[in-house]
Amino acid sequence: MFSMISYTLEEIAAATGGRTEGEAGLAISRVLTDSRTSVVSDSFLFFALTGLRHDGHRFIPELYQRGLRAFVVSEMREQYRSMAGAGFILVGDTLRALQELARFHRERFTCPVIGITGSNGKTIVKEWLYHCLGDSISITRSPKSYNSQVGVPLSLWNLDSSTGLGIFEAGISLPGEMKNLQRMIRPDTGIFTNIGDAHQENFAGMEQKVAEKLKLFYGCRTLIFCKDHQVIRKCMEQTPELSGVMLFSWSVTAKADVQIAGITRDTGSTTFKAIYRDSSYDITIPYSDSASIENAMHCLSLMLLIGTDREKIVTKMADLPPVAMRLEQKSAINRCTLINDSYNSDINSLSIALDVLNRQVQHHRKTLILSDILQSGKQSGELYSMVASLVHDKGISRIIGIGSSISENAQLFTVPGDFYNTTDEFIAGFSPEKFSDEAILLKGSRRYEFEKISSLLEHKKHTTVVEVNLDALVHNLNYFRSLLKPGTRTMVMVKALSYGSGRHEIAGLLQFQRADYLGVAFADEGVSLRQAGITLPVMVMNPEPESFDTMIQFRLEPEIYSFRILDMFHKALLRNQEIGYPVHLKIDTGMHRMGFLVSEVKTMCRELVRLKTMKVATVFSHLAGSDEEVYDSFTEEQIDTFGKVSALITDALGYPVIRHILNTSGIERFPAGQFEMVRLGIGLYGISNTNPGKLRNVSTLKSTILQIKPVLPGETVGYSRRGRPGKPSLIAVVPVGYADGLDRRLSNGKGAFLV
């Protein structure tokens, strides 16, 4: 995150109520909470946040080695005092300190600030306001959906001397959280988008949730809302803290400041009449869904409130851009990966997007295609000096600049680059062979029509695809992590192309999310991961003797499940002159597939001690019926047997060994069996027999309709004439079948597509 204003550690300590140790005079211009950020420097200040599943203090030595020198901590560990040149601020609560620093920084600015909350639509309303107003005023806004207890202070840190308007989101999931966000944001104008069921389980009722969200607007001058949301309207009337706030409403059904009439929806667009102060506005927006119409009304109300010119309102509303809620990642030509973030461009979102680019560990080469950055509020030279520094610091291999302004400043970039005045100029000189085996980030303002470049770089589209939602996958991972005791490790299974979801992309994301181990079925899967830049330990569940030498070459760790495999891998290690190579012992506690029998364990341990070529990294077993309540007593017997056998193994070997027996359903249903690690498999991808409502869908099969035709009664459809409509019907032909993995048992009315 960028901030043109810098503070010394001493000033920050005073603002946060902390105490300095070490170098108190260090100058800080950036704040950091995620140790995985690709590039750090001595201008960063790292907040060591702690929680149930993480402790930022663990990563301070690593960050120090990478060049970071300033830290906010809630405990001064002895090793910190030996870090020469480092400065520390000791506080009681690092999250609270981050928020106090954001509040201190916010108080330095008198520019107007808009605060947005609600169950849905916050990010889209924010981005559409940026689109509508950004060409006449310099706007600082929340990056992406940064609206949490951590996201809001990081967003506010972007306020600088050029900011003419701030627009910030605020989201809560628990009572009491909005008070913290209000103290930081202190909006002059508020927008309450709507209220829905999100996080409802944490509130006594809808009224309590509305009342909590309304706390953002205590002290506001004006609050914009839809009068048709009765519960919001009622709660506002019953909240004395809003008595001094001017309420500015819009409505379709009730009398309001902005009256909406004559709504006409067409395919992909909506036209309506807005009446404000006896003036009529004929508005068309390029969307027809109800959510987009509601979001557009909030933006229209804000523009009418501040007196925006009629022609500008009509023009901007007709051109509301689609808002990418997450970065799109696609396969591209010549074995490239394309990351499309071309709906907007500014210095702060560029920094975030470059971090995503750097996570593509399957490619060493990284290319940025960047348009002119518009409405930055900065002089051209100053702006592109910052961009050039960012590109250099993030380790980007090549830049392709498109636009007159970035081209005029091409000399500022130290990495190889090509520059074009227009997108059409780039396309005219496009050669596919210039892109190969690299990760490509598209980052551009909408007017540059980077969708044309995306079309050139993407693989030729198939009509049938499986779309994988990486945000949903991270959600599922965090759900299962929330069920674990502190310190319990996670092995994630990525066998069989991550259950059909893609191998490299999923593994790269898991590596970024700090999974402890990956599990694959066969050695060639592990080799592909290593070739794609995955450095996590990888367990191979079905090691074949023919692949042992390759496994050793690529540091893949085999499952040892029999004396035969033990002996053959020992010989392979001797050939490769390896001692103490990590292996994983599988014990059969009742599944009766692969694994040493309990009666074989003592002999196995004697062999391992004698051979010395191997060191046991983990010992594990597999549950046979953890997802079915009828087998709970058997599952508990398995866990008990495993605990006793693994203790024998540890005693015999003379060193600690990681133990794991719980699979996805075991994690949810048998917390006492966590031991030192668990194995997460199909649950990561959204499948759970226990709590399906807690998980998000990861994969969606999408196709297109090739033909629509009528079928009369008596006529049949498909093989063996089994499709027999009983009435005149329309059928749609979709190019997907059993060759694509669609089970034939879903035919003849048993399965369904959503059109």
mmCIF file with all atom_site columns, C-alpha atoms in Angstrom, residues 384 388 399 404-415 417-419:
data_model
loop_
_atom_site.group_PDB
_atom_site.id
_atom_site.type_symbol
_atom_site.label_atom_id
_atom_site.label_alt_id
_atom_site.label_comp_id
_atom_site.label_asym_id
_atom_site.label_entity_id
_atom_site.label_seq_id
_atom_site.pdbx_PDB_ins_code
_atom_site.Cartn_x
_atom_site.Cartn_y
_atom_site.Cartn_z
_atom_site.occupancy
_atom_site.B_iso_or_equiv
_atom_site.pdbx_formal_charge
_atom_site.auth_seq_id
_atom_site.auth_comp_id
_atom_site.auth_asym_id
_atom_site.auth_atom_id
_atom_site.pdbx_PDB_model_num
ATOM 1  C CA . TYR A 1 384 ? 5.457  6.818  -13.295 1.00 0.00 ? 384 TYR A CA 1
ATOM 2  C CA . ALA A 1 388 ? 8.706  2.098  -12.218 1.00 0.00 ? 388 ALA A CA 1
ATOM 3  C CA . ILE A 1 399 ? 6.661  -4.180 -18.990 1.00 0.00 ? 399 ILE A CA 1
ATOM 4  C CA . SER A 1 404 ? 0.788  8.373  -24.413 1.00 0.00 ? 404 SER A CA 1
ATOM 5  C CA . SER A 1 405 ? 1.620  9.251  -20.809 1.00 0.00 ? 405 SER A CA 1
ATOM 6  C CA . ILE A 1 406 ? 3.364  6.012  -19.833 1.00 0.00 ? 406 ILE A CA 1
ATOM 7  C CA . SER A 1 407 ? 5.171  6.012  -23.191 1.00 0.00 ? 407 SER A CA 1
ATOM 8  C CA . GLU A 1 408 ? 6.516  9.510  -22.557 1.00 0.00 ? 408 GLU A CA 1
ATOM 9  C CA . ASN A 1 409 ? 7.981  8.225  -19.290 1.00 0.00 ? 409 ASN A CA 1
ATOM 10 C CA . ALA A 1 410 ? 9.424  4.983  -20.687 1.00 0.00 ? 410 ALA A CA 1
ATOM 11 C CA . GLN A 1 411 ? 12.940 6.011  -19.670 1.00 0.00 ? 411 GLN A CA 1
ATOM 12 C CA . LEU A 1 412 ? 12.008 5.717  -15.988 1.00 0.00 ? 412 LEU A CA 1
ATOM 13 C CA . PHE A 1 413 ? 11.648 1.924  -16.201 1.00 0.00 ? 413 PHE A CA 1
ATOM 14 C CA . THR A 1 414 ? 14.735 -0.160 -15.487 1.00 0.00 ? 414 THR A CA 1
ATOM 15 C CA . VAL A 1 415 ? 13.236 -3.467 -16.676 1.00 0.00 ? 415 VAL A CA 1
ATOM 16 C CA . GLY A 1 417 ? 9.926  -2.821 -21.986 1.00 0.00 ? 417 GLY A CA 1
ATOM 17 C CA . ASP A 1 418 ? 7.938  -1.953 -25.093 1.00 0.00 ? 418 ASP A CA 1
ATOM 18 C CA . PHE A 1 419 ? 5.648  1.052  -25.276 1.00 0.00 ? 419 PHE A CA 1
#
